[in-house]
PDB file of C-alpha atoms and ligand atoms in Angstrom:
ATOM      1  CA  MET A   1    -127.609 211.296  94.939  1.00  0.00           C
ATOM      2  CA  VAL A   2    -123.946 210.778  95.423  1.00  0.00           C
ATOM      3  CA  TYR A   3    -121.657 208.525  93.086  1.00  0.00           C
ATOM      4  CA  LEU A   4    -118.946 206.686  94.563  1.00  0.00           C
ATOM      5  CA  THR A   5    -116.097 204.842  92.658  1.00  0.00           C
ATOM      6  CA  ARG A   6    -113.997 201.923  93.782  1.00  0.00           C
ATOM      7  CA  LYS A   7    -110.882 201.094  91.692  1.00  0.00           C
ATOM      8  CA  ALA A   8    -109.189 197.583  91.457  1.00  0.00           C
ATOM      9  CA  GLU A   9    -106.519 196.160  89.180  1.00  0.00           C
ATOM     10  CA  PHE A  10    -106.144 192.784  87.687  1.00  0.00           C
ATOM     11  CA  SER A  11    -103.828 191.107  85.033  1.00  0.00           C
ATOM     12  CA  ALA A  12    -105.137 188.748  82.515  1.00  0.00           C
ATOM     13  CA  SER A  13    -104.323 187.395  79.052  1.00  0.00           C
ATOM     14  CA  HIS A  14    -106.565 186.997  76.117  1.00  0.00           C
ATOM     15  CA  VAL A  15    -106.587 186.382  72.273  1.00  0.00           C
ATOM     16  CA  TYR A  16    -109.111 187.730  69.887  1.00  0.00           C
ATOM     17  CA  HIS A  17    -110.214 184.941  67.517  1.00  0.00           C
ATOM     18  CA  ASN A  18    -113.659 184.229  65.856  1.00  0.00           C
ATOM     19  CA  PRO A  19    -113.821 180.480  64.907  1.00  0.00           C
ATOM     20  CA  ALA A  20    -116.401 181.561  62.192  1.00  0.00           C
ATOM     21  CA  PHE A  21    -113.778 183.640  60.338  1.00  0.00           C
ATOM     22  CA  SER A  22    -110.973 182.303  58.080  1.00  0.00           C
ATOM     23  CA  ALA A  23    -107.445 182.601  59.344  1.00  0.00           C
ATOM     24  CA  GLU A  24    -106.876 185.582  57.017  1.00  0.00           C
ATOM     25  CA  GLU A  25    -110.190 187.290  58.079  1.00  0.00           C
ATOM     26  CA  ASN A  26    -109.118 186.856  61.814  1.00  0.00           C
ATOM     27  CA  LEU A  27    -105.710 188.459  61.150  1.00  0.00           C
ATOM     28  CA  ARG A  28    -107.293 191.361  59.140  1.00  0.00           C
ATOM     29  CA  VAL A  29    -109.977 192.094  61.753  1.00  0.00           C
ATOM     30  CA  PHE A  30    -107.878 191.526  64.951  1.00  0.00           C
ATOM     31  CA  GLY A  31    -104.359 192.299  63.810  1.00  0.00           C
ATOM     32  CA  LYS A  32    -101.794 191.364  66.417  1.00  0.00           C
ATOM     33  CA  CYS A  33    -104.543 190.643  68.980  1.00  0.00           C
ATOM     34  CA  ASN A  34    -104.953 187.436  67.015  1.00  0.00           C
ATOM     35  CA  ASN A  35    -101.532 186.129  67.700  1.00  0.00           C
ATOM     36  CA  PRO A  36    -102.438 182.524  68.789  1.00  0.00           C
ATOM     37  CA  ASN A  37    -100.690 182.345  72.105  1.00  0.00           C
ATOM     38  CA  GLY A  38    -102.438 185.399  73.469  1.00  0.00           C
ATOM     39  CA  HIS A  39    -100.980 188.339  75.249  1.00  0.00           C
ATOM     40  CA  GLY A  40    -101.932 190.259  78.492  1.00  0.00           C
ATOM     41  CA  HIS A  41    -102.831 193.531  80.063  1.00  0.00           C
ATOM     42  CA  ASN A  42    -102.938 195.184  83.499  1.00  0.00           C
ATOM     43  CA  TYR A  43    -106.504 196.001  83.613  1.00  0.00           C
ATOM     44  CA  THR A  44    -107.929 198.677  85.820  1.00  0.00           C
ATOM     45  CA  LEU A  45    -111.403 198.345  86.832  1.00  0.00           C
ATOM     46  CA  GLU A  46    -113.517 201.271  88.185  1.00  0.00           C
ATOM     47  CA  VAL A  47    -116.928 200.515  89.578  1.00  0.00           C
ATOM     48  CA  THR A  48    -119.317 203.468  90.282  1.00  0.00           C
ATOM     49  CA  VAL A  49    -122.483 203.164  92.394  1.00  0.00           C
ATOM     50  CA  LYS A  50    -124.986 205.730  93.260  1.00  0.00           C
ATOM     51  CA  GLY A  51    -127.389 206.326  96.041  1.00  0.00           C
ATOM     52  CA  PRO A  52    -128.486 208.652  98.841  1.00  0.00           C
ATOM     53  CA  ILE A  53    -126.218 209.222 101.822  1.00  0.00           C
ATOM     54  CA  ASP A  54    -127.367 207.040 104.699  1.00  0.00           C
ATOM     55  CA  ALA A  55    -128.144 209.497 107.540  1.00  0.00           C
ATOM     56  CA  THR A  56    -126.709 207.300 110.354  1.00  0.00           C
ATOM     57  CA  THR A  57    -123.486 206.018 108.621  1.00  0.00           C
ATOM     58  CA  GLY A  58    -122.825 208.896 106.160  1.00  0.00           C
ATOM     59  CA  PHE A  59    -122.131 206.230 103.586  1.00  0.00           C
ATOM     60  CA  VAL A  60    -123.572 205.705 100.155  1.00  0.00           C
ATOM     61  CA  VAL A  61    -122.321 202.135 100.465  1.00  0.00           C
ATOM     62  CA  ASP A  62    -120.194 200.190 102.796  1.00  0.00           C
ATOM     63  CA  LEU A  63    -116.891 200.183 100.914  1.00  0.00           C
ATOM     64  CA  LYS A  64    -115.880 196.851 102.518  1.00  0.00           C
ATOM     65  CA  GLU A  65    -119.026 195.296 101.069  1.00  0.00           C
ATOM     66  CA  LEU A  66    -118.494 196.719  97.540  1.00  0.00           C
ATOM     67  CA  LYS A  67    -114.831 195.602  97.614  1.00  0.00           C
ATOM     68  CA  GLU A  68    -115.785 192.111  98.743  1.00  0.00           C
ATOM     69  CA  VAL A  69    -118.460 191.862  95.883  1.00  0.00           C
ATOM     70  CA  MET A  70    -115.883 193.113  93.405  1.00  0.00           C
ATOM     71  CA  HIS A  71    -113.429 190.394  94.528  1.00  0.00           C
ATOM     72  CA  ARG A  72    -115.913 187.568  94.807  1.00  0.00           C
ATOM     73  CA  GLU A  73    -117.587 188.186  91.402  1.00  0.00           C
ATOM     74  CA  VAL A  74    -114.765 189.504  89.295  1.00  0.00           C
ATOM     75  CA  LEU A  75    -111.210 189.628  90.559  1.00  0.00           C
ATOM     76  CA  ASP A  76    -110.956 186.176  92.070  1.00  0.00           C
ATOM     77  CA  ASN A  77    -112.105 184.833  88.942  1.00  0.00           C
ATOM     78  CA  MET A  78    -110.224 186.879  86.350  1.00  0.00           C
ATOM     79  CA  ASP A  79    -106.889 187.876  87.946  1.00  0.00           C
ATOM     80  CA  HIS A  80    -103.874 185.981  86.435  1.00  0.00           C
ATOM     81  CA  ARG A  81    -106.122 184.031  84.250  1.00  0.00           C
ATOM     82  CA  PHE A  82    -106.270 183.304  80.549  1.00  0.00           C
ATOM     83  CA  LEU A  83    -109.715 184.869  79.755  1.00  0.00           C
ATOM     84  CA  ASN A  84    -110.401 182.634  76.714  1.00  0.00           C
ATOM     85  CA  LYS A  85    -109.775 179.406  78.686  1.00  0.00           C
ATOM     86  CA  GLU A  86    -110.674 180.106  82.303  1.00  0.00           C
ATOM     87  CA  VAL A  87    -113.411 182.522  82.369  1.00  0.00           C
ATOM     88  CA  ALA A  88    -116.922 181.167  81.529  1.00  0.00           C
ATOM     89  CA  GLU A  89    -118.230 183.930  79.275  1.00  0.00           C
ATOM     90  CA  PHE A  90    -115.209 183.868  77.132  1.00  0.00           C
ATOM     91  CA  SER A  91    -114.608 180.157  76.736  1.00  0.00           C
ATOM     92  CA  GLY A  92    -116.776 177.240  75.489  1.00  0.00           C
ATOM     93  CA  PRO A  93    -119.135 177.160  72.527  1.00  0.00           C
ATOM     94  CA  GLN A  94    -121.107 180.384  73.217  1.00  0.00           C
ATOM     95  CA  ALA A  95    -117.847 182.265  74.041  1.00  0.00           C
ATOM     96  CA  LEU A  96    -117.782 186.063  73.647  1.00  0.00           C
ATOM     97  CA  ILE A  97    -114.514 187.533  72.232  1.00  0.00           C
ATOM     98  CA  PRO A  98    -112.759 188.944  75.341  1.00  0.00           C
ATOM     99  CA  THR A  99    -112.574 192.554  73.981  1.00  0.00           C
ATOM    100  CA  THR A 100    -112.587 195.472  76.429  1.00  0.00           C
ATOM    101  CA  GLU A 101    -116.163 196.170  75.322  1.00  0.00           C
ATOM    102  CA  ASN A 102    -117.421 192.700  76.156  1.00  0.00           C
ATOM    103  CA  LEU A 103    -115.372 192.722  79.467  1.00  0.00           C
ATOM    104  CA  ALA A 104    -117.347 195.899  80.499  1.00  0.00           C
ATOM    105  CA  ILE A 105    -120.571 194.105  79.693  1.00  0.00           C
ATOM    106  CA  VAL A 106    -119.677 190.882  81.557  1.00  0.00           C
ATOM    107  CA  ILE A 107    -118.489 192.671  84.613  1.00  0.00           C
ATOM    108  CA  TRP A 108    -121.775 194.721  84.644  1.00  0.00           C
ATOM    109  CA  GLN A 109    -123.767 191.622  84.449  1.00  0.00           C
ATOM    110  CA  ARG A 110    -121.913 189.897  87.185  1.00  0.00           C
ATOM    111  CA  LEU A 111    -122.090 192.900  89.454  1.00  0.00           C
ATOM    112  CA  ALA A 112    -125.417 194.412  88.909  1.00  0.00           C
ATOM    113  CA  PRO A 113    -127.528 191.621  90.581  1.00  0.00           C
ATOM    114  CA  LYS A 114    -125.180 191.159  93.386  1.00  0.00           C
ATOM    115  CA  LEU A 115    -125.116 194.715  94.576  1.00  0.00           C
ATOM    116  CA  LYS A 116    -127.890 194.973  97.191  1.00  0.00           C
ATOM    117  CA  VAL A 117    -126.643 198.106  99.063  1.00  0.00           C
ATOM    118  CA  ALA A 118    -126.469 200.574  96.191  1.00  0.00           C
ATOM    119  CA  GLN A 119    -127.306 200.873  92.549  1.00  0.00           C
ATOM    120  CA  LEU A 120    -124.657 200.114  89.931  1.00  0.00           C
ATOM    121  CA  HIS A 121    -124.121 203.293  87.798  1.00  0.00           C
ATOM    122  CA  ARG A 122    -121.133 202.486  85.702  1.00  0.00           C
ATOM    123  CA  VAL A 123    -118.504 199.799  84.961  1.00  0.00           C
ATOM    124  CA  ARG A 124    -115.327 201.332  83.491  1.00  0.00           C
ATOM    125  CA  ILE A 125    -112.475 199.053  82.308  1.00  0.00           C
ATOM    126  CA  TYR A 126    -109.187 200.253  81.239  1.00  0.00           C
ATOM    127  CA  GLU A 127    -107.212 197.939  79.054  1.00  0.00           C
ATOM    128  CA  THR A 128    -104.296 200.463  78.828  1.00  0.00           C
ATOM    129  CA  PRO A 129    -104.185 203.959  80.021  1.00  0.00           C
ATOM    130  CA  ASP A 130    -105.396 205.109  76.576  1.00  0.00           C
ATOM    131  CA  LEU A 131    -108.140 202.645  75.911  1.00  0.00           C
ATOM    132  CA  PHE A 132    -111.236 202.012  78.024  1.00  0.00           C
ATOM    133  CA  ALA A 133    -114.799 200.968  77.823  1.00  0.00           C
ATOM    134  CA  ASP A 134    -117.820 202.129  79.928  1.00  0.00           C
ATOM    135  CA  CYS A 135    -120.986 200.081  80.530  1.00  0.00           C
ATOM    136  CA  TYR A 136    -124.100 201.773  82.067  1.00  0.00           C
ATOM    137  CA  GLY A 137    -126.301 198.673  81.435  1.00  0.00           C
ATOM    138  CA  GLU A 138    -128.195 200.439  78.555  1.00  0.00           C
ATOM    139  CA  VAL A 139    -129.918 197.830  76.312  1.00  0.00           C
TER     140      VAL A 139
ATOM    141  CA  MET B   1    -125.915 196.010  75.590  1.00  0.00           C
ATOM    142  CA  LYS B   2    -124.555 199.354  74.654  1.00  0.00           C
ATOM    143  CA  VAL B   3    -121.013 200.292  75.512  1.00  0.00           C
ATOM    144  CA  HIS B   4    -119.004 203.547  75.393  1.00  0.00           C
ATOM    145  CA  LEU B   5    -115.547 202.953  73.993  1.00  0.00           C
ATOM    146  CA  SER B   6    -112.905 205.642  74.642  1.00  0.00           C
ATOM    147  CA  ARG B   7    -109.480 206.141  73.207  1.00  0.00           C
ATOM    148  CA  ARG B   8    -106.892 208.757  74.207  1.00  0.00           C
ATOM    149  CA  TYR B   9    -104.535 210.700  71.965  1.00  0.00           C
ATOM    150  CA  TRP B  10    -102.367 213.747  72.385  1.00  0.00           C
ATOM    151  CA  PHE B  11    -101.080 216.684  70.425  1.00  0.00           C
ATOM    152  CA  ALA B  12     -99.163 219.804  70.781  1.00  0.00           C
ATOM    153  CA  ALA B  13    -100.339 223.030  69.577  1.00  0.00           C
ATOM    154  CA  SER B  14    -100.150 226.859  70.230  1.00  0.00           C
ATOM    155  CA  HIS B  15    -102.909 229.341  70.544  1.00  0.00           C
ATOM    156  CA  ARG B  16    -103.657 232.941  71.660  1.00  0.00           C
ATOM    157  CA  LEU B  17    -106.804 233.886  73.150  1.00  0.00           C
ATOM    158  CA  HIS B  18    -107.967 237.120  71.585  1.00  0.00           C
ATOM    159  CA  SER B  19    -111.338 238.236  70.393  1.00  0.00           C
ATOM    160  CA  ASP B  20    -111.589 240.782  67.445  1.00  0.00           C
ATOM    161  CA  ALA B  21    -114.850 241.889  69.127  1.00  0.00           C
ATOM    162  CA  LEU B  22    -113.135 243.252  72.177  1.00  0.00           C
ATOM    163  CA  SER B  23    -110.793 246.214  72.664  1.00  0.00           C
ATOM    164  CA  ASP B  24    -107.058 245.347  73.481  1.00  0.00           C
ATOM    165  CA  GLU B  25    -107.794 246.432  77.121  1.00  0.00           C
ATOM    166  CA  ALA B  26    -110.798 244.129  77.377  1.00  0.00           C
ATOM    167  CA  ASN B  27    -108.983 241.243  75.759  1.00  0.00           C
ATOM    168  CA  ARG B  28    -106.155 241.611  78.369  1.00  0.00           C
ATOM    169  CA  GLU B  29    -108.693 241.779  81.042  1.00  0.00           C
ATOM    170  CA  THR B  30    -110.726 238.733  79.856  1.00  0.00           C
ATOM    171  CA  TYR B  31    -107.840 236.442  78.801  1.00  0.00           C
ATOM    172  CA  GLY B  32    -104.844 237.505  80.847  1.00  0.00           C
ATOM    173  CA  LYS B  33    -101.528 235.982  80.044  1.00  0.00           C
ATOM    174  CA  CYS B  34    -103.502 233.847  77.398  1.00  0.00           C
ATOM    175  CA  ASN B  35    -103.724 237.084  75.417  1.00  0.00           C
ATOM    176  CA  ASN B  36     -99.915 237.608  75.192  1.00  0.00           C
ATOM    177  CA  PRO B  37     -99.315 238.518  71.576  1.00  0.00           C
ATOM    178  CA  TYR B  38     -97.244 235.624  70.357  1.00  0.00           C
ATOM    179  CA  GLY B  39     -99.372 232.947  71.979  1.00  0.00           C
ATOM    180  CA  HIS B  40     -98.264 229.874  73.912  1.00  0.00           C
ATOM    181  CA  GLY B  41     -98.821 226.187  73.662  1.00  0.00           C
ATOM    182  CA  HIS B  42    -100.118 223.098  75.346  1.00  0.00           C
ATOM    183  CA  ASN B  43    -100.004 219.321  75.258  1.00  0.00           C
ATOM    184  CA  TYR B  44    -103.630 218.547  74.499  1.00  0.00           C
ATOM    185  CA  PHE B  45    -104.938 215.082  75.671  1.00  0.00           C
ATOM    186  CA  LEU B  46    -107.958 214.209  73.412  1.00  0.00           C
ATOM    187  CA  GLU B  47    -110.370 211.566  74.445  1.00  0.00           C
ATOM    188  CA  VAL B  48    -112.746 210.233  71.793  1.00  0.00           C
ATOM    189  CA  THR B  49    -115.740 208.377  72.992  1.00  0.00           C
ATOM    190  CA  LEU B  50    -117.831 206.103  70.653  1.00  0.00           C
ATOM    191  CA  SER B  51    -121.050 204.431  71.653  1.00  0.00           C
ATOM    192  CA  GLY B  52    -123.152 201.665  70.362  1.00  0.00           C
ATOM    193  CA  PRO B  53    -124.017 197.970  70.481  1.00  0.00           C
ATOM    194  CA  VAL B  54    -121.128 195.513  70.425  1.00  0.00           C
ATOM    195  CA  ASP B  55    -120.811 193.556  67.073  1.00  0.00           C
ATOM    196  CA  SER B  56    -121.191 189.848  68.102  1.00  0.00           C
ATOM    197  CA  ALA B  57    -118.748 188.685  65.418  1.00  0.00           C
ATOM    198  CA  THR B  58    -115.877 191.037  66.458  1.00  0.00           C
ATOM    199  CA  GLY B  59    -116.691 191.819  70.160  1.00  0.00           C
ATOM    200  CA  MET B  60    -116.183 195.476  69.189  1.00  0.00           C
ATOM    201  CA  VAL B  61    -118.217 198.753  69.028  1.00  0.00           C
ATOM    202  CA  CYS B  62    -115.684 199.782  66.337  1.00  0.00           C
ATOM    203  CA  ASN B  63    -112.440 198.514  65.094  1.00  0.00           C
ATOM    204  CA  LEU B  64    -109.787 200.713  66.718  1.00  0.00           C
ATOM    205  CA  ALA B  65    -107.627 200.611  63.667  1.00  0.00           C
ATOM    206  CA  ASP B  66    -110.271 202.513  61.767  1.00  0.00           C
ATOM    207  CA  LEU B  67    -110.703 205.031  64.609  1.00  0.00           C
ATOM    208  CA  ASP B  68    -106.848 205.540  65.079  1.00  0.00           C
ATOM    209  CA  GLY B  69    -106.462 205.917  61.299  1.00  0.00           C
ATOM    210  CA  PHE B  70    -109.302 208.617  61.127  1.00  0.00           C
ATOM    211  CA  VAL B  71    -108.091 210.544  64.171  1.00  0.00           C
ATOM    212  CA  HIS B  72    -104.497 210.532  62.894  1.00  0.00           C
ATOM    213  CA  SER B  73    -105.219 211.735  59.436  1.00  0.00           C
ATOM    214  CA  HIS B  74    -107.974 214.239  60.311  1.00  0.00           C
ATOM    215  CA  ILE B  75    -107.036 215.640  63.683  1.00  0.00           C
ATOM    216  CA  LEU B  76    -103.531 214.869  64.810  1.00  0.00           C
ATOM    217  CA  GLU B  77    -102.026 215.526  61.326  1.00  0.00           C
ATOM    218  CA  ARG B  78    -104.065 218.741  61.008  1.00  0.00           C
ATOM    219  CA  PHE B  79    -103.304 220.351  64.498  1.00  0.00           C
ATOM    220  CA  ASP B  80    -100.220 218.696  65.894  1.00  0.00           C
ATOM    221  CA  HIS B  81     -97.350 221.254  66.081  1.00  0.00           C
ATOM    222  CA  ASP B  82     -99.445 224.100  64.571  1.00  0.00           C
ATOM    223  CA  HIS B  83    -100.771 227.289  65.786  1.00  0.00           C
ATOM    224  CA  LEU B  84    -104.496 226.940  66.093  1.00  0.00           C
ATOM    225  CA  ASN B  85    -105.295 230.720  65.543  1.00  0.00           C
ATOM    226  CA  LEU B  86    -103.718 230.305  61.770  1.00  0.00           C
ATOM    227  CA  ARG B  87    -105.862 227.404  60.989  1.00  0.00           C
ATOM    228  CA  PRO B  88    -108.853 227.857  58.790  1.00  0.00           C
ATOM    229  CA  GLU B  89    -111.055 226.095  61.300  1.00  0.00           C
ATOM    230  CA  PHE B  90    -110.623 228.998  63.783  1.00  0.00           C
ATOM    231  CA  ALA B  91    -111.110 231.880  61.379  1.00  0.00           C
ATOM    232  CA  GLY B  92    -113.307 234.110  63.416  1.00  0.00           C
ATOM    233  CA  ILE B  93    -113.460 231.772  66.400  1.00  0.00           C
ATOM    234  CA  VAL B  94    -111.411 232.148  69.496  1.00  0.00           C
ATOM    235  CA  PRO B  95    -109.346 228.919  69.998  1.00  0.00           C
ATOM    236  CA  THR B  96    -110.346 228.250  73.519  1.00  0.00           C
ATOM    237  CA  THR B  97    -110.490 224.572  74.462  1.00  0.00           C
ATOM    238  CA  GLU B  98    -114.211 224.939  74.529  1.00  0.00           C
ATOM    239  CA  ASN B  99    -114.185 225.753  70.854  1.00  0.00           C
ATOM    240  CA  LEU B 100    -111.457 223.164  70.134  1.00  0.00           C
ATOM    241  CA  CYS B 101    -113.795 220.652  71.514  1.00  0.00           C
ATOM    242  CA  VAL B 102    -116.742 221.848  69.249  1.00  0.00           C
ATOM    243  CA  VAL B 103    -114.422 221.845  66.186  1.00  0.00           C
ATOM    244  CA  ILE B 104    -113.048 218.319  66.733  1.00  0.00           C
ATOM    245  CA  ASP B 105    -116.475 216.890  67.661  1.00  0.00           C
ATOM    246  CA  GLY B 106    -117.781 218.238  64.264  1.00  0.00           C
ATOM    247  CA  ILE B 107    -114.880 216.894  62.216  1.00  0.00           C
ATOM    248  CA  VAL B 108    -115.306 213.361  63.795  1.00  0.00           C
ATOM    249  CA  ARG B 109    -119.073 213.469  63.821  1.00  0.00           C
ATOM    250  CA  ARG B 110    -119.318 214.376  60.089  1.00  0.00           C
ATOM    251  CA  GLY B 111    -116.474 212.295  58.864  1.00  0.00           C
ATOM    252  CA  PHE B 112    -116.188 209.192  60.918  1.00  0.00           C
ATOM    253  CA  THR B 113    -119.024 206.903  59.663  1.00  0.00           C
ATOM    254  CA  GLN B 114    -117.978 203.451  61.232  1.00  0.00           C
ATOM    255  CA  ALA B 115    -119.554 204.192  64.628  1.00  0.00           C
ATOM    256  CA  HIS B 116    -121.485 206.741  66.510  1.00  0.00           C
ATOM    257  CA  LEU B 117    -119.437 209.533  68.280  1.00  0.00           C
ATOM    258  CA  HIS B 118    -120.849 210.047  71.793  1.00  0.00           C
ATOM    259  CA  SER B 119    -118.414 212.776  72.867  1.00  0.00           C
ATOM    260  CA  VAL B 120    -114.983 214.306  72.819  1.00  0.00           C
ATOM    261  CA  ARG B 121    -113.053 215.304  75.966  1.00  0.00           C
ATOM    262  CA  ILE B 122    -109.946 217.510  75.910  1.00  0.00           C
ATOM    263  CA  GLU B 123    -107.520 218.054  78.768  1.00  0.00           C
ATOM    264  CA  GLU B 124    -105.672 221.485  78.174  1.00  0.00           C
ATOM    265  CA  THR B 125    -103.630 220.871  81.377  1.00  0.00           C
ATOM    266  CA  MET B 126    -103.687 218.498  84.156  1.00  0.00           C
ATOM    267  CA  MET B 127    -105.985 221.046  85.884  1.00  0.00           C
ATOM    268  CA  ASN B 128    -108.679 221.613  83.207  1.00  0.00           C
ATOM    269  CA  SER B 129    -110.726 219.528  80.950  1.00  0.00           C
ATOM    270  CA  PHE B 130    -113.579 220.296  78.645  1.00  0.00           C
ATOM    271  CA  GLU B 131    -116.341 217.810  77.211  1.00  0.00           C
ATOM    272  CA  TYR B 132    -118.663 218.136  74.353  1.00  0.00           C
ATOM    273  CA  ALA B 133    -121.260 215.725  73.012  1.00  0.00           C
ATOM    274  CA  GLY B 134    -122.409 217.429  69.706  1.00  0.00           C
ATOM    275  CA  GLY B 135    -124.670 219.711  71.915  1.00  0.00           C
ATOM    276  CA  ALA B 136    -126.478 216.935  73.757  1.00  0.00           C
ATOM    277  CA  GLU B 137    -126.266 216.157  77.428  1.00  0.00           C
ATOM    278  CA  LEU B 138    -123.470 213.853  78.334  1.00  0.00           C
ATOM    279  CA  HIS B 139    -124.720 210.971  80.291  1.00  0.00           C
ATOM    280  CA  PRO B 140    -127.874 208.769  80.323  1.00  0.00           C
TER     281      PRO B 140
HETATM  282 ZN1   ZN C 201    -105.152 192.750  74.302  1.00  0.00          ZN
END
C-alpha cells in the first residue's frame, strides 16, 4: 500500500453564524468570525489516496485524473466564492456552518464517491498555516 | 462524521540531554553535543490534534478560543523561554523531544476537558519531529 498526496489551493470567504442563536450568542461563540460581511482565507487542500502500485504504470493513481476530480468536485465550485452564499452545503435552510471541520467533511463527501481509481484516505484542509482539519471518513 | 482538528503553536526553550544513570563518558557518547554542560535551545513547534464529532450548532470539534486559552496558560507560559531541565516536570526525566511530547500530551489530556486529545506532535528542528497519542497507535 502506498499513500499519495496531491495539494491544491483555493481562496474563499465565509462567515460563522447560526440563525438559531441570538446576536449575542453568535458573537460570543464565533467572535470576529461572526462579522456580518464575512472574511476570507487562502485554503490549502491536501488529498491523500492509497492503493497498491500498478505493475504496468508504476502509479497508485493517475495524477491527471486525481487533479481533474479535485477541480471538478471542489475547486471549480469553491475557489473565489463566498461559501455561505454560493456553495450548496453551506447555504440554504439546511446550511452547515462553513468551519474548517465542516469543509473537511464536505470535501470528503464530494470526493469519496467520485474516486474510482484509488481509495480516498484523508482530506486535509488548512485554513491558515497554523490551523487545519483532517477527515478520514470515520463515522 | 469524525474530524481531527490541529492547531500549531511555538515556544523557545533550552535543554541539555544528560542522564544521571550514565557516566560522563557514556553521556557524551550517547548525546554528543546535546550533552554540552550549559545546554542549548530550540524553537519548538507544537501541533495539538483534537478529534471528535462536529457539533451541529457550531460546526466545531472544539472552540479554538478554549484550546488557545488552555495551551497558552498551561503549556506556553510554562515552558516558553525556560530551561526544561530545571522544570519540575523533568525531574529525573531527560528532556528529549520524545519526553517533551509525553509530558505535554499528559498535561493536555488531563487538563483539557472540552474535547478529546488525539495526539501532540513537536518539531524540534525542521529536520526532526515527534508524535505521541497517549500511548495509542496514531491513525485509524
Ligand atoms: Zn475564517
